[in-house]
PDB file of C-alpha atoms in Angstrom:
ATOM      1  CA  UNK A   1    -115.042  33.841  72.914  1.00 80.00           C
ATOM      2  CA  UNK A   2    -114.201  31.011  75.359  1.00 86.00           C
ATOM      3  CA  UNK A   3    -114.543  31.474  79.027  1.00 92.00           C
ATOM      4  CA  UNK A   4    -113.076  29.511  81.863  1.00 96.00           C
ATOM      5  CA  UNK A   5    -114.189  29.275  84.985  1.00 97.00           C
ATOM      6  CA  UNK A   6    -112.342  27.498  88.310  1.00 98.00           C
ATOM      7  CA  UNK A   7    -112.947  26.440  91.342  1.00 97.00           C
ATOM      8  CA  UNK A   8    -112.104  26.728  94.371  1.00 98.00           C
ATOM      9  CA  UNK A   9    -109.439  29.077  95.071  1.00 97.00           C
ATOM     10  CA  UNK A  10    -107.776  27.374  97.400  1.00 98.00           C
ATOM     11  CA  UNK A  11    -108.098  23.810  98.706  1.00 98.00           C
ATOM     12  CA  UNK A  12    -106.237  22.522 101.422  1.00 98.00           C
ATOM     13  CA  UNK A  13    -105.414  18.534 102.058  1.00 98.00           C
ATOM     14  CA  UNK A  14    -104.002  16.255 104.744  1.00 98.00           C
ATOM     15  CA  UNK A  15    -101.356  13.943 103.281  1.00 97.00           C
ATOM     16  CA  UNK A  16    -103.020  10.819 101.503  1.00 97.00           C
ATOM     17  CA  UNK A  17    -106.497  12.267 101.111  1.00 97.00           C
ATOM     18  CA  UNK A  18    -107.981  13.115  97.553  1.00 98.00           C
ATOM     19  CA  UNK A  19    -108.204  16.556  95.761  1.00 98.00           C
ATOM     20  CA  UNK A  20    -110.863  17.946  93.097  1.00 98.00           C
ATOM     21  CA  UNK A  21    -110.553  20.897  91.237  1.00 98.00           C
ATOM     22  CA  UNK A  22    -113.338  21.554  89.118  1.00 98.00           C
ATOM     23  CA  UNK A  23    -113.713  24.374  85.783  1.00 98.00           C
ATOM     24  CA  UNK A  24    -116.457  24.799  83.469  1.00 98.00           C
ATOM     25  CA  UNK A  25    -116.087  26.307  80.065  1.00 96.00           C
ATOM     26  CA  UNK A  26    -118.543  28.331  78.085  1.00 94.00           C
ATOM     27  CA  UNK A  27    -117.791  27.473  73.759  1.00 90.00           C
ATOM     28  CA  UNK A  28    -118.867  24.091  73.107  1.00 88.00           C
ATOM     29  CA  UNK A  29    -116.518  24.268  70.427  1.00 86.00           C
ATOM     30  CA  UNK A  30    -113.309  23.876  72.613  1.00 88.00           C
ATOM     31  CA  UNK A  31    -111.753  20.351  72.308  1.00 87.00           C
ATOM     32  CA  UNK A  32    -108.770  20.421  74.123  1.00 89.00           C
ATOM     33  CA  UNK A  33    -108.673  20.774  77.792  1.00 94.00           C
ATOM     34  CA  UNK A  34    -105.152  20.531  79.629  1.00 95.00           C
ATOM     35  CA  UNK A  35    -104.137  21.000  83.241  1.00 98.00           C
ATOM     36  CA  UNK A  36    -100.978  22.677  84.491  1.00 98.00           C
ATOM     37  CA  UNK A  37     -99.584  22.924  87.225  1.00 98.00           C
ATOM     38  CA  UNK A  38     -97.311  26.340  88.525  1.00 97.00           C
ATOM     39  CA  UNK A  39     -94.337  25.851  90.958  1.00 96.00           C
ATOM     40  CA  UNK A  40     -93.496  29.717  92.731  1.00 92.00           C
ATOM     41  CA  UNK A  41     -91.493  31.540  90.306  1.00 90.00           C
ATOM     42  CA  UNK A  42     -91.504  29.278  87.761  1.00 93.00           C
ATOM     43  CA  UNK A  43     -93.599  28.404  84.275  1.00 95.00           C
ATOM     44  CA  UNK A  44     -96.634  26.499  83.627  1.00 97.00           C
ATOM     45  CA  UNK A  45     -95.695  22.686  83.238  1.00 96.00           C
ATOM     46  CA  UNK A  46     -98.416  20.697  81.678  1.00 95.00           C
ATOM     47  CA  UNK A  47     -99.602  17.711  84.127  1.00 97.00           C
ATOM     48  CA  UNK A  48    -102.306  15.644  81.933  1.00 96.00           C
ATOM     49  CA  UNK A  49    -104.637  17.127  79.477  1.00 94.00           C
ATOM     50  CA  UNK A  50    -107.921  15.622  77.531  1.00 92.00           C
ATOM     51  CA  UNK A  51    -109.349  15.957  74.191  1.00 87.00           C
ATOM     52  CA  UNK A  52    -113.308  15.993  73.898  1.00 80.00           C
ATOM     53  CA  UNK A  53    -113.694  12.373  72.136  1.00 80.00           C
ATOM     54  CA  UNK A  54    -112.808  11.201  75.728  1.00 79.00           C
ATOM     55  CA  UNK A  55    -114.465  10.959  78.462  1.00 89.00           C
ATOM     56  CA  UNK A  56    -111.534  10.324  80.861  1.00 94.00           C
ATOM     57  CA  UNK A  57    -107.917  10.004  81.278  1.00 94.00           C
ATOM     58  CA  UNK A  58    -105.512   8.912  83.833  1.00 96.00           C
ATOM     59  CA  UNK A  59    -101.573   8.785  84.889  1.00 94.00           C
ATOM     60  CA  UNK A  60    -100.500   7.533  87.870  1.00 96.00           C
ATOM     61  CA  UNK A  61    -102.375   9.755  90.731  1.00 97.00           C
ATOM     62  CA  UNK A  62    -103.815  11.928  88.419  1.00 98.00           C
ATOM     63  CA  UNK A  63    -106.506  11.826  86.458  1.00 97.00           C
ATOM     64  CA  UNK A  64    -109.058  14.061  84.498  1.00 97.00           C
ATOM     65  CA  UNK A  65    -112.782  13.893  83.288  1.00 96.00           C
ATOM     66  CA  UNK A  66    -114.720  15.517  80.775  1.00 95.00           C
ATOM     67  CA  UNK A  67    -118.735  16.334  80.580  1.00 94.00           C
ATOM     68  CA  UNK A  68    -118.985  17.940  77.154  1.00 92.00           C
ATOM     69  CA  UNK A  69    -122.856  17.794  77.367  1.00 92.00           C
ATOM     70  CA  UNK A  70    -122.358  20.090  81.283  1.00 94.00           C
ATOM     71  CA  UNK A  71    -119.543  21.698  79.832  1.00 95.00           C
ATOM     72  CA  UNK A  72    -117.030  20.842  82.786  1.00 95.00           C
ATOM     73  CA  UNK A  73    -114.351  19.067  83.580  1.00 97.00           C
ATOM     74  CA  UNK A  74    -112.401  17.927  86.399  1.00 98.00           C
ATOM     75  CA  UNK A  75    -108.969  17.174  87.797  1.00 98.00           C
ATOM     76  CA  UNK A  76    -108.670  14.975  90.355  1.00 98.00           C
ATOM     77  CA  UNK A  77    -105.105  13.773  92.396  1.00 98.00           C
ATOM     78  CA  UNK A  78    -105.238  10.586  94.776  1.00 97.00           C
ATOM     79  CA  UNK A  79    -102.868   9.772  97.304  1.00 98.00           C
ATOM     80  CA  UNK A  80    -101.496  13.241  97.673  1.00 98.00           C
ATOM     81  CA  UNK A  81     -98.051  14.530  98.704  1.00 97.00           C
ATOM     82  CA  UNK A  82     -96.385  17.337 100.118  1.00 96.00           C
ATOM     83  CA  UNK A  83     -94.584  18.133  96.586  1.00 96.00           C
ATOM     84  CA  UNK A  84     -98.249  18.544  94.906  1.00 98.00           C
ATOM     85  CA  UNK A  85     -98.588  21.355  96.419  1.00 98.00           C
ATOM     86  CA  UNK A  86     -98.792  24.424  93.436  1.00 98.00           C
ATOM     87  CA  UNK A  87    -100.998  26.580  91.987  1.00 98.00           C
ATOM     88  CA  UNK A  88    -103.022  24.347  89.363  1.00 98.00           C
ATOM     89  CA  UNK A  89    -104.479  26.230  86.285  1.00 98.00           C
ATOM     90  CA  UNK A  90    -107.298  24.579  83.900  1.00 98.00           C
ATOM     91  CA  UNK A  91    -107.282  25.882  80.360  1.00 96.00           C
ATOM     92  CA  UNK A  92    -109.246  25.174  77.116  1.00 94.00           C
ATOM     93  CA  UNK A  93    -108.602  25.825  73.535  1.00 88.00           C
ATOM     94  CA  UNK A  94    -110.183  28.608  72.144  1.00 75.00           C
ATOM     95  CA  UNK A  95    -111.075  28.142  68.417  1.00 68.00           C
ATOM     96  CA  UNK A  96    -113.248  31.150  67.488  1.00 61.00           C
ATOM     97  CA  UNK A  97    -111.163  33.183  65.271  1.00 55.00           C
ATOM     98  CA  UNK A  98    -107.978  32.564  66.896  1.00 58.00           C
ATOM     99  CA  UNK A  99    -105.227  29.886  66.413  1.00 66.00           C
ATOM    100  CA  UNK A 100    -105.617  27.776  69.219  1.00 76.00           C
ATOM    101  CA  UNK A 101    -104.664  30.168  72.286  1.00 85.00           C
ATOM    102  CA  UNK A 102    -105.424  28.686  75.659  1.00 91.00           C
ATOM    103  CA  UNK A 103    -107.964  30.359  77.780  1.00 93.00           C
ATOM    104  CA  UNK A 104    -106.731  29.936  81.421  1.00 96.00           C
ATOM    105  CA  UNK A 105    -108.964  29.397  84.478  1.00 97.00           C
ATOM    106  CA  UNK A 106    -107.718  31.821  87.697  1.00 97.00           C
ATOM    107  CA  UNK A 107    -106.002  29.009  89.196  1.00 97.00           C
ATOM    108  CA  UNK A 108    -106.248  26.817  92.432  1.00 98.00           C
ATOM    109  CA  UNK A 109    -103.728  26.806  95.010  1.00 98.00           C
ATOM    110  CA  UNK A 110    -103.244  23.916  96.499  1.00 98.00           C
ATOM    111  CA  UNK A 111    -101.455  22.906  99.586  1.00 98.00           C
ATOM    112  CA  UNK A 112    -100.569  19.564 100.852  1.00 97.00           C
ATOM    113  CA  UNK A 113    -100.164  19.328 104.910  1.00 96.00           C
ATOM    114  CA  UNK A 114     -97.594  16.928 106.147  1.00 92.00           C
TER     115      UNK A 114
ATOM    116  CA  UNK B   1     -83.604  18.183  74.738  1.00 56.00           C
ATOM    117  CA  UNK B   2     -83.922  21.844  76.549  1.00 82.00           C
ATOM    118  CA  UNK B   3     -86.948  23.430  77.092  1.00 94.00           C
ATOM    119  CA  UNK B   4     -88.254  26.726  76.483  1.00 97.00           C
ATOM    120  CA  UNK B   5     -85.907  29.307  77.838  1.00 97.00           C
ATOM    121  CA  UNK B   6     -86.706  32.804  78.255  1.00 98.00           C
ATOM    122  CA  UNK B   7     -84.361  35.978  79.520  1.00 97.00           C
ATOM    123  CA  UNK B   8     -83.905  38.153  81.424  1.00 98.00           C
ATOM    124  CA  UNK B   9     -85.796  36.059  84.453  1.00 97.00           C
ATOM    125  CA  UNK B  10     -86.200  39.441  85.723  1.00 97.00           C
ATOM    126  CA  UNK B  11     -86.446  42.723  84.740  1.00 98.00           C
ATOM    127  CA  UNK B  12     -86.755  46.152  86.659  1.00 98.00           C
ATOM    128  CA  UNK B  13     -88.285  49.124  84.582  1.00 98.00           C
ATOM    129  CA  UNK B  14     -88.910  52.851  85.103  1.00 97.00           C
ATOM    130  CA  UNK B  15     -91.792  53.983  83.968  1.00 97.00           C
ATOM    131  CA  UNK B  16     -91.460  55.282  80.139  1.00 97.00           C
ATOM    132  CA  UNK B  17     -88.861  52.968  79.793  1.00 98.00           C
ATOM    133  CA  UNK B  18     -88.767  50.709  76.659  1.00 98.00           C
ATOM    134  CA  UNK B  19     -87.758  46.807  77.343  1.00 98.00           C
ATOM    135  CA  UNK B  20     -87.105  43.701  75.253  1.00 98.00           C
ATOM    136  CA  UNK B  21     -88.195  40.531  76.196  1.00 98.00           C
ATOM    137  CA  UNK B  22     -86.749  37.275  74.823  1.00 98.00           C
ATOM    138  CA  UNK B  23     -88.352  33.557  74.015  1.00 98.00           C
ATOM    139  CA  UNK B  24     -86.031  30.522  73.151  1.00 98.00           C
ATOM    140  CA  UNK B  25     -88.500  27.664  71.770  1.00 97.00           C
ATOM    141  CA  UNK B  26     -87.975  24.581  72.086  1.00 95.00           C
ATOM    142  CA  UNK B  27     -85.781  23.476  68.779  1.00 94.00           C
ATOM    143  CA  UNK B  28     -88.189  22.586  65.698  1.00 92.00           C
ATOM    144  CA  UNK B  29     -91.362  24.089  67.417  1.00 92.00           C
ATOM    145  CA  UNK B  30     -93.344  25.920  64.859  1.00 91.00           C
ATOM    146  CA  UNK B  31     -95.755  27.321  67.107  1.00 92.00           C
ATOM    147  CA  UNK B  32     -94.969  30.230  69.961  1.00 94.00           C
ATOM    148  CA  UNK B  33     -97.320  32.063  72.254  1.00 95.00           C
ATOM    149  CA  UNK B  34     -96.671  34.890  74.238  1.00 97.00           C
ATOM    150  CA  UNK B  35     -98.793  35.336  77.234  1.00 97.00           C
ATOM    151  CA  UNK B  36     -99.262  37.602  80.187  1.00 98.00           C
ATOM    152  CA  UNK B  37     -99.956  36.598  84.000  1.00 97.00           C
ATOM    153  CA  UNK B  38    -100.987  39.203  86.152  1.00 96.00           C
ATOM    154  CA  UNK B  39    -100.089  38.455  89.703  1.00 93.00           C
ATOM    155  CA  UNK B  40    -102.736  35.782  91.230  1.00 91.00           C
ATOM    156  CA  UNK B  41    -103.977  35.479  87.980  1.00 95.00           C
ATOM    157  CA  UNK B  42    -104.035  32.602  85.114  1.00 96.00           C
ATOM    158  CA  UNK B  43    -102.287  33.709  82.416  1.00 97.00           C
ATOM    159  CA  UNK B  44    -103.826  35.416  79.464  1.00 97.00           C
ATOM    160  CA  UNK B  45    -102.970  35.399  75.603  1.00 95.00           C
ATOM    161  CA  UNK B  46    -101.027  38.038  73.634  1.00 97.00           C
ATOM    162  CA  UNK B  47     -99.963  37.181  69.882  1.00 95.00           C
ATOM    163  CA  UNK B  48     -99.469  34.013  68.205  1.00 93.00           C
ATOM    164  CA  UNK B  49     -96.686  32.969  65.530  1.00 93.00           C
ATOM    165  CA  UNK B  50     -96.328  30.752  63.228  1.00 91.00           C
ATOM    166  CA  UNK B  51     -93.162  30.531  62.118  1.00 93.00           C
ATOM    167  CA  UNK B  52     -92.036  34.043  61.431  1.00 95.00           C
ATOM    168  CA  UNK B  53     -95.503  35.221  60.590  1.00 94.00           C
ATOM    169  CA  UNK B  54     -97.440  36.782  63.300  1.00 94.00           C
ATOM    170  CA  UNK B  55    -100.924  35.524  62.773  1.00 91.00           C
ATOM    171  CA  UNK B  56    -102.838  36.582  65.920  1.00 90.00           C
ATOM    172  CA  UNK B  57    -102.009  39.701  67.876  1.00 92.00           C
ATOM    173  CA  UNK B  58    -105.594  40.510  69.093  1.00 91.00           C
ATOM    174  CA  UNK B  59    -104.626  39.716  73.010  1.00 94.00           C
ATOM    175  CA  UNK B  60    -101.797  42.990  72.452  1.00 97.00           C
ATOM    176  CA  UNK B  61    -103.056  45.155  75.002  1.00 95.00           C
ATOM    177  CA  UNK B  62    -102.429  48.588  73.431  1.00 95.00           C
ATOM    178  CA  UNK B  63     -99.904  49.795  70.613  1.00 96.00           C
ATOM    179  CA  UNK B  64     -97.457  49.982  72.683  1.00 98.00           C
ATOM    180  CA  UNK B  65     -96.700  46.147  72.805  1.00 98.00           C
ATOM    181  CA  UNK B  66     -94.930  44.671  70.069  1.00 97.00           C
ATOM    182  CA  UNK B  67     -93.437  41.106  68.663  1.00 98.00           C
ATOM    183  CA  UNK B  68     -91.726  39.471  66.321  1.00 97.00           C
ATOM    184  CA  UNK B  69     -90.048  36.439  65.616  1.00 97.00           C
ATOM    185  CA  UNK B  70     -87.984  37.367  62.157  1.00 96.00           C
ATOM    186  CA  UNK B  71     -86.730  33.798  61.829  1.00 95.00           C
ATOM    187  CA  UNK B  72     -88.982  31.546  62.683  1.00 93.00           C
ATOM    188  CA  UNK B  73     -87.239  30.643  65.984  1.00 96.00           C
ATOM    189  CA  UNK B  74     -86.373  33.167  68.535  1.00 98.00           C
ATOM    190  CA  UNK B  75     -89.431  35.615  69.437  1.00 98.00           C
ATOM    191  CA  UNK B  76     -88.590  39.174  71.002  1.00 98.00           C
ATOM    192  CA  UNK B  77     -91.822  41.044  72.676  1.00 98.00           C
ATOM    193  CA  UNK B  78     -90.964  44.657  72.952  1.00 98.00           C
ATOM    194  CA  UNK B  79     -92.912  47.316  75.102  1.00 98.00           C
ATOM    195  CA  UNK B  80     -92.531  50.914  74.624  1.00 98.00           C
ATOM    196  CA  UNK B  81     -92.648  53.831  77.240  1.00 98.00           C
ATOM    197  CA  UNK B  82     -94.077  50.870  79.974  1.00 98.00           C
ATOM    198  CA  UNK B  83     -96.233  52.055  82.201  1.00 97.00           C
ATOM    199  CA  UNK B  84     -96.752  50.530  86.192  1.00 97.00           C
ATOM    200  CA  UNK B  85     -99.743  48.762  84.746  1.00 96.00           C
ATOM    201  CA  UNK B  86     -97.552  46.543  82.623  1.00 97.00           C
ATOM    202  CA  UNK B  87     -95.887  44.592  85.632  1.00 98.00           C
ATOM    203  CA  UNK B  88     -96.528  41.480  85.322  1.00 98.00           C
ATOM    204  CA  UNK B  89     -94.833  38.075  84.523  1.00 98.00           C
ATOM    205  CA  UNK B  90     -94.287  37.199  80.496  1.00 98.00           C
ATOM    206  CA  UNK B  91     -94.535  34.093  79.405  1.00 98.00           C
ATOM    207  CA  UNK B  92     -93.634  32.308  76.318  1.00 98.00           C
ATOM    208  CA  UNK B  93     -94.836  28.771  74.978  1.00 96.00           C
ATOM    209  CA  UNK B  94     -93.710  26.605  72.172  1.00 94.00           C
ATOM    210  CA  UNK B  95     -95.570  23.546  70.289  1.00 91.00           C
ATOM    211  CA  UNK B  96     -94.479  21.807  67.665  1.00 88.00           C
ATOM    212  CA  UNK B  97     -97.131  21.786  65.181  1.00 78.00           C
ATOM    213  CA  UNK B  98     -99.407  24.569  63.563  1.00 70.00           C
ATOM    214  CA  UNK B  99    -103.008  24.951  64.925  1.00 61.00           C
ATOM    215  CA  UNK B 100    -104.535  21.529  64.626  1.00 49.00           C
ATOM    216  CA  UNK B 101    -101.860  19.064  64.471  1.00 44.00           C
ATOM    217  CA  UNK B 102    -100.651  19.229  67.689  1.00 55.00           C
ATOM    218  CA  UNK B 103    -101.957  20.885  70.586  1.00 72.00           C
ATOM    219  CA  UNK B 104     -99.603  20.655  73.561  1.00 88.00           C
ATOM    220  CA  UNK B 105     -97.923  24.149  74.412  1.00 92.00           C
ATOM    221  CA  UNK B 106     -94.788  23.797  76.454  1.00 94.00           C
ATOM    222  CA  UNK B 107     -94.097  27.167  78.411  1.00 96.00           C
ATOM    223  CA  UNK B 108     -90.712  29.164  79.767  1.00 97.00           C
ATOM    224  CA  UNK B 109     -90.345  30.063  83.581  1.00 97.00           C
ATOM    225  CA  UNK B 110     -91.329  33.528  82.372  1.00 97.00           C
ATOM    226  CA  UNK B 111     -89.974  37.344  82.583  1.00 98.00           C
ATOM    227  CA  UNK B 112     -90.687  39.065  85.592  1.00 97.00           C
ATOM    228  CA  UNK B 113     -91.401  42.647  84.651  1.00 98.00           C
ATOM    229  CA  UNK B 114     -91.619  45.630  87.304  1.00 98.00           C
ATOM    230  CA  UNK B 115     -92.621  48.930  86.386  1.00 98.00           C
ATOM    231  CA  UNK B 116     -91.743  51.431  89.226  1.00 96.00           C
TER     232      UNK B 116
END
């Protein structure tokens, strides 16, 4: 089955600079890779996602790329701001024998210093 | 429209204890997921519906976990005689198509469960 991997653990910005969170996936089969992100004591909310016949996608200060030949993909927020900071998961969709579960990275936690 | 609403937000347990956990889709969403997220962790799947039928419950963790969603709409996930190992939060996402059509799975804020 699928596998997810993320990294790092934690990042830590200034206000205004960049942030990368990277995950690599093991079933070249996946096709669907979204990103959420998770507020303290509340759910998953779904920030930008990317299907594999694309090789990048962006909204605003986020945006997300996809290597389907490395198997990896990347979220990446510009500009950043106090209220990005969350715990952001990477997931991909599991195919093999399943109905389209989401495999779910361990999660980044991100915080944004004023 | 409202999202996915789950309840109770919280929920305190002895151990051997049976609970009920309940999922509100969204309205119209054919697809629901129930997952489990361990504390620090991403969350992991746990059955799949589509409509009423239960098509994938291989992410169950042992027989004591069970689901069902009789209608088509609201899901229940029920675990007998919980143990402390089952504390954890429960989450439940919706999406409006079956597998294929449409991929994006809204989620609830999640159940809270603590075994003591």
């Amino acid at each position: 089955g699928e596998n997810v991997e993320q990294h790092p653990s934690t990042l830590s910005v200034q206000e205004g600079d960049s942030a990368v969170i990277k995950c690599t996936y093991s079933d070249s089969a996946s096709n669907y890779f979204p990103w959420y992100k998770q507020e303290l004591g509340k759910g998953p909310q779904l920030i930008i996602d990317i299907r594999s016949n694309v090789g990048e996608k962006k909204d605003q200060r986020i945006a997300v790329t996809l290597n389907k030949t490395a198997k990896h993909f990347s979220l990446h927020i510009t500009e950043t701001q106090p209220e990005d900071s969350a715990v952001y998961f990477c997931a991909a969709r599991d195919y093999g024998g399943s109905q389209g579960n989401l495999i779910f990275g361990k999660g980044t936690k991100l915080s944004v210093k004023p | 429209g409202a999202g996915v609403s789950q309840s109770p937000r919280y929920k305190v347990a002895k151990r051997g204890q049976d609970v009920a956990l309940r999922c509100d889709p969204i309205s119209g969403h054919v697809s629901l997921f129930w997952y489990q997220q361990a504390l620090g962790q991403g969350p992991e799947f746990l059955t799949y519906f589509q409509n009423e039928a239960q098509l994938d419950k291989s992410g169950l963790p042992s027989d004591r976990f069970f689901a069902e969603r009789p209608e088509g709409s609201v899901s229940t996930l029920k675990i007998q005689r919980t143990q402390q190992e089952d504390s954890a939060v429960y989450l439940c996402a919706s999406s409006l198509g079956d597998r294929g059509l449409t991929d994006t799975q809204y989620f609830g804020p999640g159940t809270r469960l603590t075994v003591l």
